[in-house]
Short mmCIF file of C-alpha atoms in Angstrom, two decimals:
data_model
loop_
_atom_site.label_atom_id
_atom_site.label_comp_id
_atom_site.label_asym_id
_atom_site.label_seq_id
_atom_site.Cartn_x
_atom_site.Cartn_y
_atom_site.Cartn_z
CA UNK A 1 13.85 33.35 75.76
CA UNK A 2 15.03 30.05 75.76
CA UNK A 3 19.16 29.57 74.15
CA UNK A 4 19.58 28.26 70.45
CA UNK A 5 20.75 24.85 70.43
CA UNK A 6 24.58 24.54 69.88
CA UNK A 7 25.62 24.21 66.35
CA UNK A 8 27.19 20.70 65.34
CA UNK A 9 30.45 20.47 64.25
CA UNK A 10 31.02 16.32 64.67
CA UNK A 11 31.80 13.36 63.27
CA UNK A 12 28.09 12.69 63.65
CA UNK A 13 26.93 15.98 62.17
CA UNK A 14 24.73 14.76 59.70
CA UNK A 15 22.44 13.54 62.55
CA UNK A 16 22.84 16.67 64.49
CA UNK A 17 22.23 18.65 61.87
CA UNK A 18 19.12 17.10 60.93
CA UNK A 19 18.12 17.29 64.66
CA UNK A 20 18.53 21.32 64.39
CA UNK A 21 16.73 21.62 61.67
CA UNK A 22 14.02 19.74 63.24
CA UNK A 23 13.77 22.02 66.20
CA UNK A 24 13.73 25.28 64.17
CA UNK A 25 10.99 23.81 61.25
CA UNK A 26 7.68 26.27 63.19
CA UNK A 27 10.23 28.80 62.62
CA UNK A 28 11.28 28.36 59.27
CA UNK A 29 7.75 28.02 58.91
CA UNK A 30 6.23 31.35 59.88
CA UNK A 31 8.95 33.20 58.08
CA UNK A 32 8.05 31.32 54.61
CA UNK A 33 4.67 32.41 55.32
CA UNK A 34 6.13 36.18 56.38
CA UNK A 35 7.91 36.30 52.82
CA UNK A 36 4.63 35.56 50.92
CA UNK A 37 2.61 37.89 53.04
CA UNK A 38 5.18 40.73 52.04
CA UNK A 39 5.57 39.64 48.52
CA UNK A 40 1.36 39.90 48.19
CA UNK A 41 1.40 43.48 49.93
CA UNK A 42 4.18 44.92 48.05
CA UNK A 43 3.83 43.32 44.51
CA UNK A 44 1.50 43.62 41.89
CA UNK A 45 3.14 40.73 40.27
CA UNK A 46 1.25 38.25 42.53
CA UNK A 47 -2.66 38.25 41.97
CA UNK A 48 -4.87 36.47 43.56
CA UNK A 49 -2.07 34.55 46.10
CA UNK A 50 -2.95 31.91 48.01
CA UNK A 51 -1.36 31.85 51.47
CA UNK A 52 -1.36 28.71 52.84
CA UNK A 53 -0.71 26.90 48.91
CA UNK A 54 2.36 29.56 48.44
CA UNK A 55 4.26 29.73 51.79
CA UNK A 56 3.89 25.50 51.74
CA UNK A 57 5.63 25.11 48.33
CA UNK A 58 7.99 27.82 49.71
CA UNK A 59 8.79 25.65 53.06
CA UNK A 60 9.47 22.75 51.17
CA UNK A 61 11.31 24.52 48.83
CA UNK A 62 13.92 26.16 51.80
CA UNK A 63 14.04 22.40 53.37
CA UNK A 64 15.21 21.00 50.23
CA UNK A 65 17.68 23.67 49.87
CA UNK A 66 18.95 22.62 53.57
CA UNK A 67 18.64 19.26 52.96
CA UNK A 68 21.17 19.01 50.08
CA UNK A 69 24.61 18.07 50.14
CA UNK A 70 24.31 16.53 53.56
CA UNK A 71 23.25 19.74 55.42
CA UNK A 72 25.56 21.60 53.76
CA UNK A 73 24.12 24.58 54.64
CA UNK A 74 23.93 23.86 57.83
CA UNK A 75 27.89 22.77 58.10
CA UNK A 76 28.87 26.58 55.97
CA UNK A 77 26.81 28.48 58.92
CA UNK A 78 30.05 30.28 60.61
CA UNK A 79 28.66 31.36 63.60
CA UNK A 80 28.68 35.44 62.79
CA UNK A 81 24.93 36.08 63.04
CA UNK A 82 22.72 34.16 64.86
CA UNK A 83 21.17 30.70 63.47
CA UNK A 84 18.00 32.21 63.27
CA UNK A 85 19.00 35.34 61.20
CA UNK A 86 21.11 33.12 59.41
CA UNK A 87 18.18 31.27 58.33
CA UNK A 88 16.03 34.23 57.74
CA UNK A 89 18.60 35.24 54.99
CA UNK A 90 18.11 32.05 53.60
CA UNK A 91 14.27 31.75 53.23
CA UNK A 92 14.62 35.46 51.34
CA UNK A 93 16.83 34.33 49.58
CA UNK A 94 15.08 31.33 48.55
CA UNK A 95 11.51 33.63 48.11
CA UNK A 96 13.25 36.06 45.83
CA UNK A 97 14.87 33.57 43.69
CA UNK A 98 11.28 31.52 43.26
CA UNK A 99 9.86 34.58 41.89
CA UNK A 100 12.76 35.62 39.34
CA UNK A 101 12.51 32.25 38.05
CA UNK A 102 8.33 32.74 37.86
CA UNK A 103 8.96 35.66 36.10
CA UNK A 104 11.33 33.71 33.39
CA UNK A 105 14.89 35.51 33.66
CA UNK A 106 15.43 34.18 30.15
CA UNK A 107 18.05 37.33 29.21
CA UNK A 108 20.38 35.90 32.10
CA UNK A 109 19.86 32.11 31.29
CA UNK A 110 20.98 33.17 27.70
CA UNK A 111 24.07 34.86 28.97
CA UNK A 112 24.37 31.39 30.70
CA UNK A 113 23.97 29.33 27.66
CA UNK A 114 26.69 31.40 26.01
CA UNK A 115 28.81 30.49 27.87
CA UNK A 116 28.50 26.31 27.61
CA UNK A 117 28.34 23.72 30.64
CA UNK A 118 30.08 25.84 32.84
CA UNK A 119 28.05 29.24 32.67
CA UNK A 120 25.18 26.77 32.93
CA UNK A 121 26.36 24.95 36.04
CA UNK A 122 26.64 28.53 37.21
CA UNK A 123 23.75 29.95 36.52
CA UNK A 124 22.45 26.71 38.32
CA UNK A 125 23.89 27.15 41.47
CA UNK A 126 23.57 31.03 41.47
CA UNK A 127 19.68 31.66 39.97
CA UNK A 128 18.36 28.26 40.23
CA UNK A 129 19.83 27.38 43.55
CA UNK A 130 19.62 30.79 44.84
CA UNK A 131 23.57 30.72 46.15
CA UNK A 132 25.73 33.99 46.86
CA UNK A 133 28.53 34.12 44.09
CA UNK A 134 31.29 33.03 46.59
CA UNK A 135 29.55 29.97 47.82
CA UNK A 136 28.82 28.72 44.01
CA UNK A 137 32.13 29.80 43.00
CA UNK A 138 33.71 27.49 45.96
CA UNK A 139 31.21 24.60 44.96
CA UNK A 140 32.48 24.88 41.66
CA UNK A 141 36.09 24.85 42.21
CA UNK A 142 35.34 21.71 44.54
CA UNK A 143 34.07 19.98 40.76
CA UNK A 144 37.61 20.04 39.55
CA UNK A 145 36.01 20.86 35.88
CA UNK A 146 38.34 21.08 32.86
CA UNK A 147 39.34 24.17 32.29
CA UNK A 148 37.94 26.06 35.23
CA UNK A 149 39.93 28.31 37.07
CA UNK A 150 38.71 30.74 39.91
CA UNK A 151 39.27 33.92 38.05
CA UNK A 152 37.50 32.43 34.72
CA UNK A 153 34.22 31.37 37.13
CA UNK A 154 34.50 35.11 38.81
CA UNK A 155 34.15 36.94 35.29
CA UNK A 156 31.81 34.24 34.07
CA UNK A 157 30.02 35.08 36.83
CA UNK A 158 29.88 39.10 36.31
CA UNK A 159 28.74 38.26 32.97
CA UNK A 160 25.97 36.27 33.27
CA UNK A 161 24.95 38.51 36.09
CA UNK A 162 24.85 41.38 33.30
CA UNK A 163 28.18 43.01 34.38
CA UNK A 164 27.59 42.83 38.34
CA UNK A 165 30.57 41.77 40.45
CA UNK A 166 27.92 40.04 42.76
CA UNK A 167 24.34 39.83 42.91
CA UNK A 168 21.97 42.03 44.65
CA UNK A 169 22.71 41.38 48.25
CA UNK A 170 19.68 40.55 50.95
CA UNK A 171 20.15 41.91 53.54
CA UNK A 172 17.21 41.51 56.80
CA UNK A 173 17.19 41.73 60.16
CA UNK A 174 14.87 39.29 62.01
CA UNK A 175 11.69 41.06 61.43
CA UNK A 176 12.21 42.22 57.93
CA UNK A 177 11.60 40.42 54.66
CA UNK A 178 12.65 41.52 50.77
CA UNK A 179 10.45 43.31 48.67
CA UNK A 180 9.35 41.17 45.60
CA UNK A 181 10.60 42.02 42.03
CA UNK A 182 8.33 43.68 39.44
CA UNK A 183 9.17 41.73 36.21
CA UNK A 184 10.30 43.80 33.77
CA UNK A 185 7.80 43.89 31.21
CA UNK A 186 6.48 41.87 27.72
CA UNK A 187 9.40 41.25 25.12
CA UNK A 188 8.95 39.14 22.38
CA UNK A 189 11.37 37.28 24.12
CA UNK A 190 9.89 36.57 27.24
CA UNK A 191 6.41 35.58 25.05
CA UNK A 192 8.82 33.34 23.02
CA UNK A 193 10.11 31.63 26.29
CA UNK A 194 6.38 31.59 28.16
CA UNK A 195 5.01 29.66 24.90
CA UNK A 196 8.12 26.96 25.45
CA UNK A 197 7.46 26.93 29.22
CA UNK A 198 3.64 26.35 28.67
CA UNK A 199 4.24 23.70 25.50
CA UNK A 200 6.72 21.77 28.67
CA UNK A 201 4.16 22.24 31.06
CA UNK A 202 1.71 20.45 29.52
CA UNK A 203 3.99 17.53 28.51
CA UNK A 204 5.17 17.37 32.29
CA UNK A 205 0.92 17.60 33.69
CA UNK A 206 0.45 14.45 31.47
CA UNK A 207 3.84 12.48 32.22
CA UNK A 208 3.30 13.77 36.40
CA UNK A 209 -0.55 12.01 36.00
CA UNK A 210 0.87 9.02 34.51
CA UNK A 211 3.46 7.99 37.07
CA UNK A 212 1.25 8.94 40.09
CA UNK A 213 -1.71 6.84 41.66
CA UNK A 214 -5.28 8.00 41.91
CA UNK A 215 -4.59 8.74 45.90
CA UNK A 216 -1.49 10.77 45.07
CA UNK A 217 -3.21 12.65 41.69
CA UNK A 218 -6.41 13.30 44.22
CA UNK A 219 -4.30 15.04 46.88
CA UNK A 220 -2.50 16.71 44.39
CA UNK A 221 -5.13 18.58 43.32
CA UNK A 222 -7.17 19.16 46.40
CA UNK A 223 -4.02 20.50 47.63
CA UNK A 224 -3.15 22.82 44.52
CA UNK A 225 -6.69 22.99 42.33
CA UNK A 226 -6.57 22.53 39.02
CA UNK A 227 -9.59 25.99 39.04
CA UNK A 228 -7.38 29.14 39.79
CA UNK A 229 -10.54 30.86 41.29
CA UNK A 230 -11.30 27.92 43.57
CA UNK A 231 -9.47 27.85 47.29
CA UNK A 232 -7.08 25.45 48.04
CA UNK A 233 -8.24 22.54 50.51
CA UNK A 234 -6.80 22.99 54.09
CA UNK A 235 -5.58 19.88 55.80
CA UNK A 236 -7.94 19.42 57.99
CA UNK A 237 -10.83 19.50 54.68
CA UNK A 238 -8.12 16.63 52.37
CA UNK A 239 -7.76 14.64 56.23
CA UNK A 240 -11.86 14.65 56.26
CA UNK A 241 -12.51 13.64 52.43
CA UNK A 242 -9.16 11.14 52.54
CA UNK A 243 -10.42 9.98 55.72
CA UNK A 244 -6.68 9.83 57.01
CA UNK A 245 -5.74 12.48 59.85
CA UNK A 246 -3.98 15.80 59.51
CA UNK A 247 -0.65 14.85 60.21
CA UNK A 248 -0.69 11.94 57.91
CA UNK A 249 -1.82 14.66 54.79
CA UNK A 250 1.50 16.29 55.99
CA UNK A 251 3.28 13.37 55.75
CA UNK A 252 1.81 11.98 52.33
CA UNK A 253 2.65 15.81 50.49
CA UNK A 254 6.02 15.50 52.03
CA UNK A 255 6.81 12.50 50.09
CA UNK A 256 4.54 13.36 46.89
CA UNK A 257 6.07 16.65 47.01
CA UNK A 258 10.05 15.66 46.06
CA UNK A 259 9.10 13.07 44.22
CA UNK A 260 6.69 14.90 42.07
CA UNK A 261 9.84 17.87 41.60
CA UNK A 262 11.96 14.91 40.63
CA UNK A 263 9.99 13.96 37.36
CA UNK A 264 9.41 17.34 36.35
CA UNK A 265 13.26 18.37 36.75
CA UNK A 266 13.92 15.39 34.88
CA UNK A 267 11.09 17.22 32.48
CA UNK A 268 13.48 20.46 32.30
CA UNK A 269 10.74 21.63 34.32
CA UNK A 270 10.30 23.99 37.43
CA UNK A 271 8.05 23.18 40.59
CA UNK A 272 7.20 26.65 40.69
CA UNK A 273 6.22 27.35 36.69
CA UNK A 274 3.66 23.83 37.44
CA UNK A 275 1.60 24.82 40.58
CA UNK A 276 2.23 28.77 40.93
CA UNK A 277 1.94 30.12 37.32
CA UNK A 278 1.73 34.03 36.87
CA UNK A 279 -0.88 33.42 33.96
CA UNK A 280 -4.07 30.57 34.42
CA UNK A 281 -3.16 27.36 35.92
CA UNK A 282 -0.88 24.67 34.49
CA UNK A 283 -3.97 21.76 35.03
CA UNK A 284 -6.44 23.37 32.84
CA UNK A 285 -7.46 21.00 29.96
CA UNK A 286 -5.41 18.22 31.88
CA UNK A 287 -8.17 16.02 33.02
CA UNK A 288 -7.77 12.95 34.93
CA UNK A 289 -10.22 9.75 33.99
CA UNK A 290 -12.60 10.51 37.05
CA UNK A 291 -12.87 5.92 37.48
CA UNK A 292 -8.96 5.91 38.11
CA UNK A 293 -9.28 8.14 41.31
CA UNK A 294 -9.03 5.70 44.50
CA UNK A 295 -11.07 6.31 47.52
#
């Protein structure tokens, strides 16, 4: 089995660190899809899952999460495990957080929100982000925030955790992946939150059709249909109708995809809660005029 490349540590490390993360995308690939095969076996919280749709927005998701900061991901990695394990961890990590927000934590973002702007800058980096409490605690103390000091963070932290000294650790070997997390149950909390979180939704489906063209709306939602019982279009089926090739659909939902994440953060809302809802499908009733749609 051929060696891992050697990890960067140079002036020019952005580069090289983009280059490894280049070489190990098939891998990073096939374990997204490995964590949404195991979170469809061993979940009932995941009906009617769509592969290829789900381990794609969970990809893109993970090479965000690499991407940002310049690779700082990349530059913490300290050489213990392997690279590969190391980004195993990472993708479960990243799988387990997507469905905790899905499920709408709201008891732990209100612990948060007790606390002001800096249980909420936690809870960013911790839930949202899907960091271990050290490494948010050390990007924090990096912020040089009034006030902060690196015991108050720590027992912020335990608190909006409910009382945990750290989260629950994930811990996989190569061939292993996390089970999912069953939600909880109905509170008239959590129906209070999932009526705000639809009311947003809809707001962001109408400003998201606004700013994109007819091209970008029509791969959109070939890619992710706006029909929860219809099948996603593969590829090779949006390369066909598009009459573009396969690698160019790639390319095209690689640039959509950020972009379209950018106006619905800026919305207050997830990428996740708009194209992977747990209840019907955030398009229905959102129509787009069928003359704007570019061939």
């Amino acid at each position: 089995m051929a060696s891992e490349p050697v990890i960067p540590f140079h002036d020019n490390a952005s580069r090289e660190s983009r280059d490894l993360l280049n070489h190990h995308l098939d891998f990073i690939q096939s374990r997204c899809k490995l964590a949404i095969q195991c979170q469809a076996a061993g979940s009932r919280t995941l009906p009617g899952i769509d592969l290829e749709n789900e381990s794609l927005e969970l990809f893109n998701l993970v090479i965000d999460r690499i991407r940002k900061n310049d690779y700082a991901v990349i530059r913490r990695f300290d050489r213990r495990a392997r690279f590969t394990t190391y980004l195993t961890t990472l993708i479960a990590r990243q799988a387990v957080e997507r469905i905790r927000r899905r499920k709408g934590r709201t008891r732990t973002r209100e612990r948060a929100e007790s606390l002001g702007r800096l249980g909420i800058r936690l809870f960013e980096k911790i839930v949202s982000q899907g960091l271990g409490v050290p490494d948010a605690l050390r990007e924090m103390m990096h912020e040089s925030l009034p006030g902060m000091t690196e015991q108050r963070l720590t027992q912020m932290a335990n608190h909006i955790l409910g009382q945990r000294s750290m989260p629950p650790t994930v811990i996989i070997s190569m061939g292993e992946m996390p089970d999912c997390p069953e939600p909880s149950g109905v509170t008239p909390e959590s129906a209070a939150f999932e009526k705000e979180r639809q009311a947003r939704i809809t707001a962001a489906v109408s400003l998201l059709r606004s700013r994109l063209s007819g091209t970008e709306w029509l791969l959109l939602r070939l890619r992710f249909p706006p029909d929860p019982r219809s099948p996603a279009r593969k590829a090779s089926e949006i390369a066909s109708l598009m009459g573009i090739s396969r690698k160019a659909v790639y390319r095209r939902l690689d640039r959509l995809l950020p972009h379209c994440r950018t106006i619905l953060r800026k919305a207050g809302i997830d990428f996740c809660d708009l194209f992977s809802q747990p209840q019907g499908n955030s398009f229905d009733g959102v129509r787009p005029n069928q003359g704007s749609i570019e061939s």
